[in-house]
Amino acid sequence: MRRRLATPGPTEVPQRLLLAGARETIHHRSADMQRLMAQINAELPALFATEQDVYITTSSGTGAMEAAVVNCFSPGDEVLVVSNGYFGERFEALCGAFGVLAHPIRSPWGTSVDVDEVAAAWEAHPDVRGVLVVQSETSAGTLNDVEAVAALFRDSDVLVVVDAISGLISHRLLMDEWGLDVVLAASHKGFMLPPGLAFIALSERAWPRVEQSRNPSFYWSFQRLRKFFPLSSTSPAVSLLLGLQEALVMIGEEGLEAIQRRQALVADATAQGLRRLGFELVVEAPHRRGRVVTAAYTPEGIAPKDLLRTLSEDYAITMTGGQGVFAGKIVRLGHVGAVDALELCSVFAGLELALSRMGHEFEAGAGVGAVVDVAAEHEVMSR
Amino acid sequence: MRRRLATPGPTEVPQRLLLAGARETIHHRSADMQRLMAQINAELPALFATEQDVYITTSSGTGAMEAAVVNCFSPGDEVLVVSNGYFGERFEALCGAFGVLAHPIRSPWGTSVDVDEVAAAWEAHPDVRGVLVVQSETSAGTLNDVEAVAALFRDSDVLVVVDAISGLISHRLLMDEWGLDVVLAASHKGFMLPPGLAFIALSERAWPRVEQSRNPSFYWSFQRLRKFFPLSSTSPAVSLLLGLQEALVMIGEEGLEAIQRRQALVADATAQGLRRLGFELVVEAPHRRGRVVTAAYTPEGIAPKDLLRTLSEDYAITMTGGQGVFAGKIVRLGHVGAVDALELCSVFAGLELALSRMGHEFEAGAGVGAVVDVAAEHEVMSR
């Protein structure tokens, strides 16, 4: 059976990128690699809207989060952490592991951060050296207003660290214009690749802080990354770099704005489709909802874990359940990467069939129909 | 032109493994991944000759080295480090970065550690908590006698940490029988895969030490790896895990002993071939020479960097030069992974053509002939 990944990452990888990654391996200190990295480095910063270099680590996104905490702060430093989901809490845990004193700005999972609360937290903790915020919080499908958070700290010496791991490419992010200091991303979300690469962009003003950090580092050391740039500081995941080269070509062909319109479309269509099938969205306000994944409470009588199992076993569709406070309570339908309205219809067809099989009553075709309706509205289909 | 990688890793990846890695991506918390990891975990420990679980990180081999230092030792702990090459020095650097006091047991690059010196170093530093040793030191093509080093510490509480990153599979290594506590490996050497996965096997007696470590860790935390086992603690490099599944099948088909005989053959053939072409081996004694890479001084009048450039530009063969004290002085011809005598003939043919072009005088076919001679001797060709 054809497998479908409807998760917030890893996403389905286009065959073109899988095959690009299957090209012959090259050595990390060779002329071939110099050429490959020159191409990658020419394209990558534009996705962050930065003039700075973007560094690549062989790791998951969590590795990049750890690298940011370790390189930018020292034991005893205070920071603010926007915490309204699993990855905000991961930033807290990482700060805790490395002796950085995190003041969490908590809001319930499913809500977005209130910028006034960030301002108030700063007033309460005026000595903070940084603020850490997740752009797209996949645990709840929420979007934090990174631009507004960063604006607060514009003329301060507080470093703005953004986990854009799932959000980059799908959502607008203008690193230099918004004054972001550290922006993190990963290969298995908007880049449409398998997991294994993480990306780290650093502002100029971040560097003196990196040089001052008293946290130990070697593998994650930004100074080592800079020293070896444009090559990698240790053996990189070559097959993923070959895939990345092709992913950047694909992204260039479609265009960043067109991708963001497509991602807005599939997110809207998913929200409408789920509602019509009797789901209740975790995030009702469209401008608070991320484009990466939609979190929803299942219709009455349909247990999330039963639905996920039916989808997986009978239709080979992988969705995910809730994490943390949402464990056992929700399903999350991911739609980041290469997914378009037509592919989304396949996923909704599987969802409808699974719900029918489980005895849920609804108008057949309502979910798939919603996707088509929204796509027509967006007029994307006719482009 | 067909590219050839004759480096100590990354190695040439068989097409079968590249295509296995190009299969559709699966989610790291899915039933598909449970099945994949069950297969991998059933096969992997045998390569370490251990009854223990083997953990996998998404990183280069250096990541696994860092993980070992961070998890097994605490700031202020003393350790012995066998240091006779680039990766021994990397262990020293990692200890330094994380506040672990390393007492290096130095011997010149190109020589192997003298076990009596390890014993003497232990007498001089009786409070050491561990001994760190590289099995196959690719910077010089040397082999350290890990079994003999480990035997010294058999009934002590000194943890034996072995970097078997390049040596595992090519060389015999019996983790449980030899009393090794931490054994590190990586995907892009004997496993024949692209870089991006590292492997960590831990003895039972290592665990209490891991639990006592006061070094901060999150991404590298062995306790987190154990908690999530058999799944990964963060998003793993799925495409490389798919490749690994197939690599383990290939390794099983050939058989570990047959692989080690093949690796011994190509190492011997390389040594003979290089000598006949006028190179001088860095390591003359066969039992001190690793099977992963052969390091050699070029014939008079042939500058290593010119030879490497000619090989790369005219014959698409990537070899590597020297690192550290050997920088600019040697070439290193790698032969780890899937390489066999026939493939080695191609590399030697390129080497002969390059040397001719550079004006070196030698008997044409001497290098290739040596490979065939040695292969015939080993009687491997006729199996």
Coordinates of C-alpha atoms in Angstrom, one line a residue, chain A:
Chain A
M1 CA 0.0 0.0 0.0
R2 CA 1.3 3.5 -0.8
R3 CA 2.3 5.1 2.5
R4 CA 1.4 8.7 3.2
L5 CA 3.0 10.9 5.9
A6 CA 0.6 13.5 7.2
T7 CA 2.8 14.5 10.2
P8 CA 4.5 17.7 11.1
G9 CA 7.8 16.2 10.0
P10 CA 9.4 14.2 8.7
T11 CA 7.4 15.0 5.7
E12 CA 7.0 13.0 2.5
V13 CA 10.1 13.5 0.5
P14 CA 9.6 14.0 -3.3
Q15 CA 11.1 11.2 -5.3
R16 CA 13.3 13.7 -7.1
L17 CA 15.0 14.6 -3.8
L18 CA 15.3 11.0 -2.6
L19 CA 17.1 10.2 -5.9
A20 CA 19.3 13.3 -5.6
G21 CA 20.4 12.0 -2.2
A22 CA 21.2 8.6 -3.8
R23 CA 23.9 10.1 -6.1
E24 CA 27.4 9.0 -5.5
T25 CA 29.0 10.1 -2.2
I26 CA 31.6 12.7 -2.3
H27 CA 34.4 13.5 0.2
H28 CA 33.9 16.4 2.6
R29 CA 37.3 17.9 1.9
S30 CA 37.2 17.6 -1.9
A31 CA 36.8 20.0 -4.8
D32 CA 33.4 18.3 -5.4
M33 CA 32.3 19.3 -1.9
Q34 CA 33.6 22.9 -2.4
R35 CA 31.4 23.2 -5.5
L36 CA 28.4 21.6 -3.8
M37 CA 28.7 23.9 -0.8
A38 CA 29.2 27.0 -2.9
Q39 CA 25.8 26.2 -4.6
I40 CA 24.1 25.5 -1.3
N41 CA 25.5 28.6 0.4
A42 CA 24.5 30.8 -2.5
E43 CA 20.8 29.9 -2.0
L44 CA 20.3 29.1 1.6
P45 CA 20.5 32.5 3.2
A46 CA 17.7 33.9 1.1
L47 CA 15.3 31.5 2.8
F48 CA 16.2 33.1 6.1
A49 CA 16.1 36.6 4.5
T50 CA 19.6 37.2 5.8
E51 CA 22.9 38.5 4.5
Q52 CA 24.7 36.2 7.0
D53 CA 26.1 32.8 6.4
V54 CA 24.0 29.8 7.4
Y55 CA 25.7 26.9 9.1
I56 CA 24.7 23.3 8.8
T57 CA 25.0 20.6 11.4
T58 CA 24.5 16.9 11.1
S59 CA 21.8 16.5 13.7
S60 CA 18.1 16.8 14.3
G61 CA 16.5 20.2 15.0
T62 CA 17.0 19.5 18.7
G63 CA 20.7 19.5 18.1
A64 CA 20.5 23.1 16.7
M65 CA 18.4 24.2 19.7
E66 CA 21.1 22.8 22.0
A67 CA 23.8 24.4 20.0
A68 CA 22.0 27.8 20.3
V69 CA 21.7 27.5 24.1
V70 CA 25.3 26.3 24.5
N71 CA 26.9 28.8 22.3
C72 CA 25.0 32.0 23.1
F73 CA 24.6 31.7 26.9
S74 CA 26.7 30.8 29.9
P75 CA 25.8 29.0 33.2
G76 CA 24.0 31.5 35.4
D77 CA 22.7 33.7 32.5
E78 CA 19.1 34.5 32.6
V79 CA 16.8 34.2 29.6
L80 CA 13.1 34.5 28.8
V81 CA 11.6 31.4 27.1
V82 CA 8.2 31.7 25.4
S83 CA 6.6 28.4 26.5
N84 CA 3.3 27.4 25.0
G85 CA 4.0 23.9 23.8
Y86 CA 6.3 21.0 23.6
F87 CA 9.2 22.8 21.9
G88 CA 9.0 25.8 24.1
E89 CA 9.4 23.4 27.0
R90 CA 12.3 21.7 25.2
F91 CA 14.0 25.1 25.2
E92 CA 13.4 25.3 28.9
A93 CA 14.8 21.8 29.4
L94 CA 17.9 22.6 27.4
C95 CA 18.5 25.8 29.4
G96 CA 18.1 23.7 32.6
A97 CA 20.6 21.1 31.3
F98 CA 23.2 23.8 30.6
G99 CA 22.8 25.9 33.7
V100 CA 21.0 28.8 32.0
L101 CA 18.2 30.2 34.2
A102 CA 15.1 30.2 32.1
H103 CA 12.1 32.5 33.0
P104 CA 9.3 30.9 31.1
I105 CA 6.5 33.0 29.7
R106 CA 3.8 30.4 29.9
S107 CA 0.5 30.4 28.1
P108 CA -1.7 27.3 27.6
W109 CA -0.9 24.9 24.8
G110 CA -3.0 25.9 21.8
T111 CA -2.7 29.7 22.5
S112 CA 0.0 32.0 21.1
V113 CA 2.2 34.2 23.2
D114 CA 0.8 37.6 24.1
V115 CA 3.5 40.1 23.3
D116 CA 2.5 42.3 26.2
E117 CA 3.4 39.4 28.5
V118 CA 6.8 39.2 27.0
A119 CA 7.3 42.9 27.7
A120 CA 6.1 42.4 31.2
A121 CA 8.4 39.4 31.8
W122 CA 11.3 41.5 30.6
E123 CA 10.4 44.2 33.0
A124 CA 10.3 41.6 35.8
H125 CA 13.6 40.2 34.7
P126 CA 15.6 43.1 33.2
D127 CA 18.9 41.2 33.3
V128 CA 18.0 38.6 30.8
R129 CA 20.6 38.0 28.0
G130 CA 18.2 36.4 25.5
V131 CA 14.7 35.5 24.6
L132 CA 13.9 32.1 23.1
V133 CA 10.8 31.6 21.0
V134 CA 9.4 28.9 18.8
Q135 CA 7.8 30.3 15.6
S136 CA 5.6 27.3 14.7
E137 CA 4.8 25.2 17.7
T138 CA 3.9 21.8 16.2
S139 CA 2.6 20.3 19.4
A140 CA -0.5 22.5 19.2
G141 CA -0.4 23.9 15.7
T142 CA 0.1 27.4 16.9
L143 CA 2.0 30.3 15.5
N144 CA 3.9 32.8 17.6
D145 CA 4.4 36.3 16.3
V146 CA 8.1 36.3 16.2
E147 CA 8.3 39.7 14.4
A148 CA 6.4 41.3 17.3
V149 CA 8.5 39.6 20.0
A150 CA 11.7 40.6 18.3
A151 CA 10.6 44.2 17.9
L152 CA 10.5 44.6 21.7
F153 CA 14.2 43.8 22.0
R154 CA 15.3 45.7 18.9
D155 CA 17.6 48.2 20.6
S156 CA 18.6 46.0 23.5
D157 CA 21.4 43.6 24.0
V158 CA 19.0 40.7 24.4
L159 CA 19.6 38.1 21.8
V160 CA 16.5 36.9 20.0
V161 CA 16.7 33.1 19.4
V162 CA 14.0 31.7 17.1
D163 CA 13.2 28.0 16.6
A164 CA 12.0 28.2 13.1
I165 CA 12.6 24.4 12.7
S166 CA 9.1 23.7 11.4
G167 CA 8.1 27.2 10.3
L168 CA 10.8 28.2 8.0
I169 CA 9.8 28.4 4.3
S170 CA 6.1 27.7 5.1
H171 CA 5.9 31.0 7.1
R172 CA 7.3 34.4 6.3
L173 CA 10.5 35.0 8.3
L174 CA 12.7 38.0 7.7
M175 CA 15.7 37.5 9.9
D176 CA 17.7 40.7 9.2
E177 CA 14.6 43.0 8.9
W178 CA 13.0 41.7 12.1
G179 CA 16.3 41.7 14.0
L180 CA 16.5 38.1 14.8
D181 CA 19.9 36.9 16.1
V182 CA 19.7 33.2 15.9
V183 CA 17.4 31.3 13.6
L184 CA 17.2 27.5 13.6
A185 CA 15.8 25.2 11.0
A186 CA 15.9 21.6 9.9
S187 CA 15.9 19.5 6.8
H188 CA 12.7 17.5 7.3
K189 CA 10.1 20.2 7.3
G190 CA 9.8 23.0 4.7
F191 CA 13.0 21.7 3.0
M192 CA 11.1 18.5 2.1
L193 CA 14.1 16.3 2.9
P194 CA 14.6 13.4 5.3
P195 CA 15.8 14.4 8.8
G196 CA 19.5 14.7 9.6
L197 CA 20.5 18.3 8.8
A198 CA 19.9 21.4 10.9
F199 CA 20.5 25.0 9.9
I200 CA 21.8 27.8 12.1
A201 CA 21.8 31.5 11.0
L202 CA 23.5 34.0 13.3
S203 CA 23.4 37.8 13.3
E204 CA 26.6 39.8 13.5
R205 CA 25.7 40.9 17.0
A206 CA 25.4 37.3 18.1
W207 CA 29.1 36.6 17.5
P208 CA 30.7 38.5 20.4
R209 CA 28.2 36.7 22.7
V210 CA 29.2 33.4 21.2
E211 CA 32.9 34.2 21.8
Q212 CA 32.1 35.0 25.5
S213 CA 30.1 31.9 26.2
R214 CA 31.6 29.8 29.0
N215 CA 29.6 26.7 28.2
P216 CA 31.7 23.8 26.9
S217 CA 31.2 22.9 23.3
F218 CA 33.0 21.1 20.5
Y219 CA 30.5 19.4 18.1
W220 CA 28.1 22.3 18.5
S221 CA 30.7 25.0 18.6
F222 CA 29.7 27.9 16.4
Q223 CA 33.3 29.0 16.3
R224 CA 34.3 25.7 14.8
L225 CA 31.4 25.9 12.3
R226 CA 32.7 29.3 11.3
K227 CA 36.3 28.2 11.1
F228 CA 35.6 25.3 8.7
F229 CA 32.9 27.2 6.7
P230 CA 32.0 26.7 3.8
L231 CA 32.9 23.1 4.6
S232 CA 31.7 21.3 7.6
S233 CA 33.6 20.9 10.9
T234 CA 33.3 17.1 10.9
S235 CA 32.0 14.6 8.3
P236 CA 28.7 15.9 7.2
A237 CA 25.6 13.9 6.1
V238 CA 26.7 14.0 2.4
S239 CA 23.6 12.3 1.0
L240 CA 21.4 14.9 2.7
L241 CA 23.6 17.7 1.4
L242 CA 23.1 16.3 -2.2
G243 CA 19.4 16.3 -1.5
L244 CA 19.5 19.8 -0.2
Q245 CA 21.2 21.1 -3.3
E246 CA 18.2 19.7 -5.3
A247 CA 15.6 20.9 -2.7
L248 CA 17.0 24.4 -3.1
V249 CA 16.5 24.1 -6.9
M250 CA 12.9 22.9 -6.3
I251 CA 12.2 25.7 -3.9
G252 CA 13.6 28.2 -6.4
E253 CA 11.4 26.8 -9.1
E254 CA 8.2 27.2 -7.2
G255 CA 9.3 30.4 -5.5
L256 CA 9.1 31.2 -1.8
E257 CA 6.0 33.3 -2.0
A258 CA 4.1 30.7 -4.0
I259 CA 5.2 28.0 -1.4
Q260 CA 3.8 30.2 1.3
R261 CA 0.5 30.7 -0.5
R262 CA 0.3 26.9 -1.1
Q263 CA 1.0 26.2 2.6
A264 CA -1.7 28.8 3.6
L265 CA -4.1 27.0 1.3
V266 CA -3.5 23.5 2.6
A267 CA -3.7 24.8 6.2
D268 CA -7.0 26.5 5.5
A269 CA -8.3 23.5 3.6
T270 CA -7.3 21.2 6.4
A271 CA -9.1 23.4 9.0
Q272 CA -12.3 23.5 6.9
G273 CA -12.2 19.8 6.1
L274 CA -11.7 18.8 9.7
R275 CA -14.5 21.0 10.9
R276 CA -16.9 19.6 8.3
L277 CA -16.1 16.1 9.5
G278 CA -17.0 17.0 13.1
F279 CA -13.5 17.8 14.5
E280 CA -13.0 20.7 16.8
L281 CA -9.8 22.7 16.1
V282 CA -7.4 23.4 18.9
V283 CA -6.7 26.8 17.5
E284 CA -9.8 28.6 16.2
A285 CA -8.3 31.9 15.2
P286 CA -6.8 31.6 11.7
H287 CA -4.0 34.1 12.3
R288 CA -2.9 32.1 15.4
R289 CA -2.8 28.8 13.5
G290 CA 0.4 27.6 11.9
R291 CA 0.6 26.3 8.4
V292 CA 2.6 23.2 9.3
V293 CA 0.2 21.1 11.2
T294 CA -3.5 21.3 12.3
A295 CA -4.3 20.0 15.8
A296 CA -7.9 18.9 16.4
Y297 CA -10.1 17.2 19.0
T298 CA -11.8 14.1 17.4
P299 CA -15.5 13.8 17.0
E300 CA -17.4 12.4 20.0
G301 CA -17.1 8.7 20.2
I302 CA -13.9 8.6 18.1
A303 CA -10.8 8.0 20.3
P304 CA -7.7 9.6 18.9
K305 CA -5.6 6.5 19.3
D306 CA -8.2 4.3 17.6
L307 CA -8.4 6.7 14.7
L308 CA -4.6 6.9 14.3
R309 CA -4.4 3.1 14.4
T310 CA -7.1 2.7 11.8
L311 CA -5.5 5.2 9.5
S312 CA -2.1 3.6 9.8
E313 CA -3.2 -0.1 9.5
D314 CA -5.9 0.2 6.9
Y315 CA -4.8 3.2 4.9
A316 CA -1.1 3.5 5.5
I317 CA -1.5 7.1 6.5
T318 CA 0.7 8.3 9.4
M319 CA -0.8 11.1 11.4
T320 CA 0.3 11.9 15.0
G321 CA -1.4 12.2 18.3
G322 CA -1.0 14.7 21.0
Q323 CA 2.1 15.3 23.1
G324 CA 2.4 16.5 26.7
V325 CA -0.9 18.0 27.9
F326 CA -2.6 16.9 24.7
A327 CA -1.5 13.3 24.9
G328 CA -4.4 11.0 24.1
K329 CA -6.7 14.0 23.4
I330 CA -6.1 15.2 19.9
V331 CA -4.8 14.2 16.5
R332 CA -2.4 16.3 14.4
L333 CA -2.6 16.3 10.7
G334 CA 0.6 17.6 9.2
H335 CA 0.8 19.4 5.9
V336 CA 4.3 20.9 5.6
G337 CA 6.7 20.4 2.8
A338 CA 5.7 19.4 -0.7
V339 CA 2.0 18.7 0.1
D340 CA -0.6 20.3 -2.2
A341 CA -4.4 20.4 -2.3
L342 CA -4.6 17.2 -4.5
E343 CA -2.4 15.2 -2.1
L344 CA -4.4 16.6 0.8
C345 CA -7.5 15.2 -0.8
S346 CA -6.0 11.7 -0.7
V347 CA -5.3 12.1 3.0
F348 CA -8.9 13.4 3.6
A349 CA -10.3 10.5 1.6
G350 CA -8.4 8.1 3.9
L351 CA -9.6 10.0 7.0
E352 CA -13.2 9.8 5.8
L353 CA -13.0 6.1 5.1
A354 CA -11.4 5.5 8.5
L355 CA -14.1 7.5 10.2
S356 CA -16.9 5.6 8.4
R357 CA -15.3 2.3 9.3
M358 CA -15.3 3.4 12.9
G359 CA -19.0 4.3 12.8
H360 CA -18.8 8.0 12.8
E361 CA -21.7 9.6 10.9
F362 CA -21.1 12.5 8.5
E363 CA -21.8 13.5 5.0
A364 CA -19.5 11.4 2.7
G365 CA -17.2 13.6 0.8
A366 CA -17.6 16.5 3.1
G367 CA -13.9 16.6 4.1
V368 CA -12.5 16.1 0.6
G369 CA -15.1 18.6 -0.7
A370 CA -13.9 21.2 1.7
V371 CA -10.4 20.8 0.4
V372 CA -11.5 21.4 -3.1
D373 CA -13.7 24.3 -2.1
V374 CA -10.9 26.1 -0.3
A375 CA -8.5 25.3 -3.2
A376 CA -11.0 26.9 -5.6
E377 CA -11.4 29.9 -3.4
H378 CA -7.7 30.4 -3.2
E379 CA -7.6 30.2 -7.0
V380 CA -4.4 28.3 -6.7
M381 CA -5.6 25.4 -8.7
S382 CA -5.9 27.5 -11.8
R383 CA -2.5 29.1 -11.7

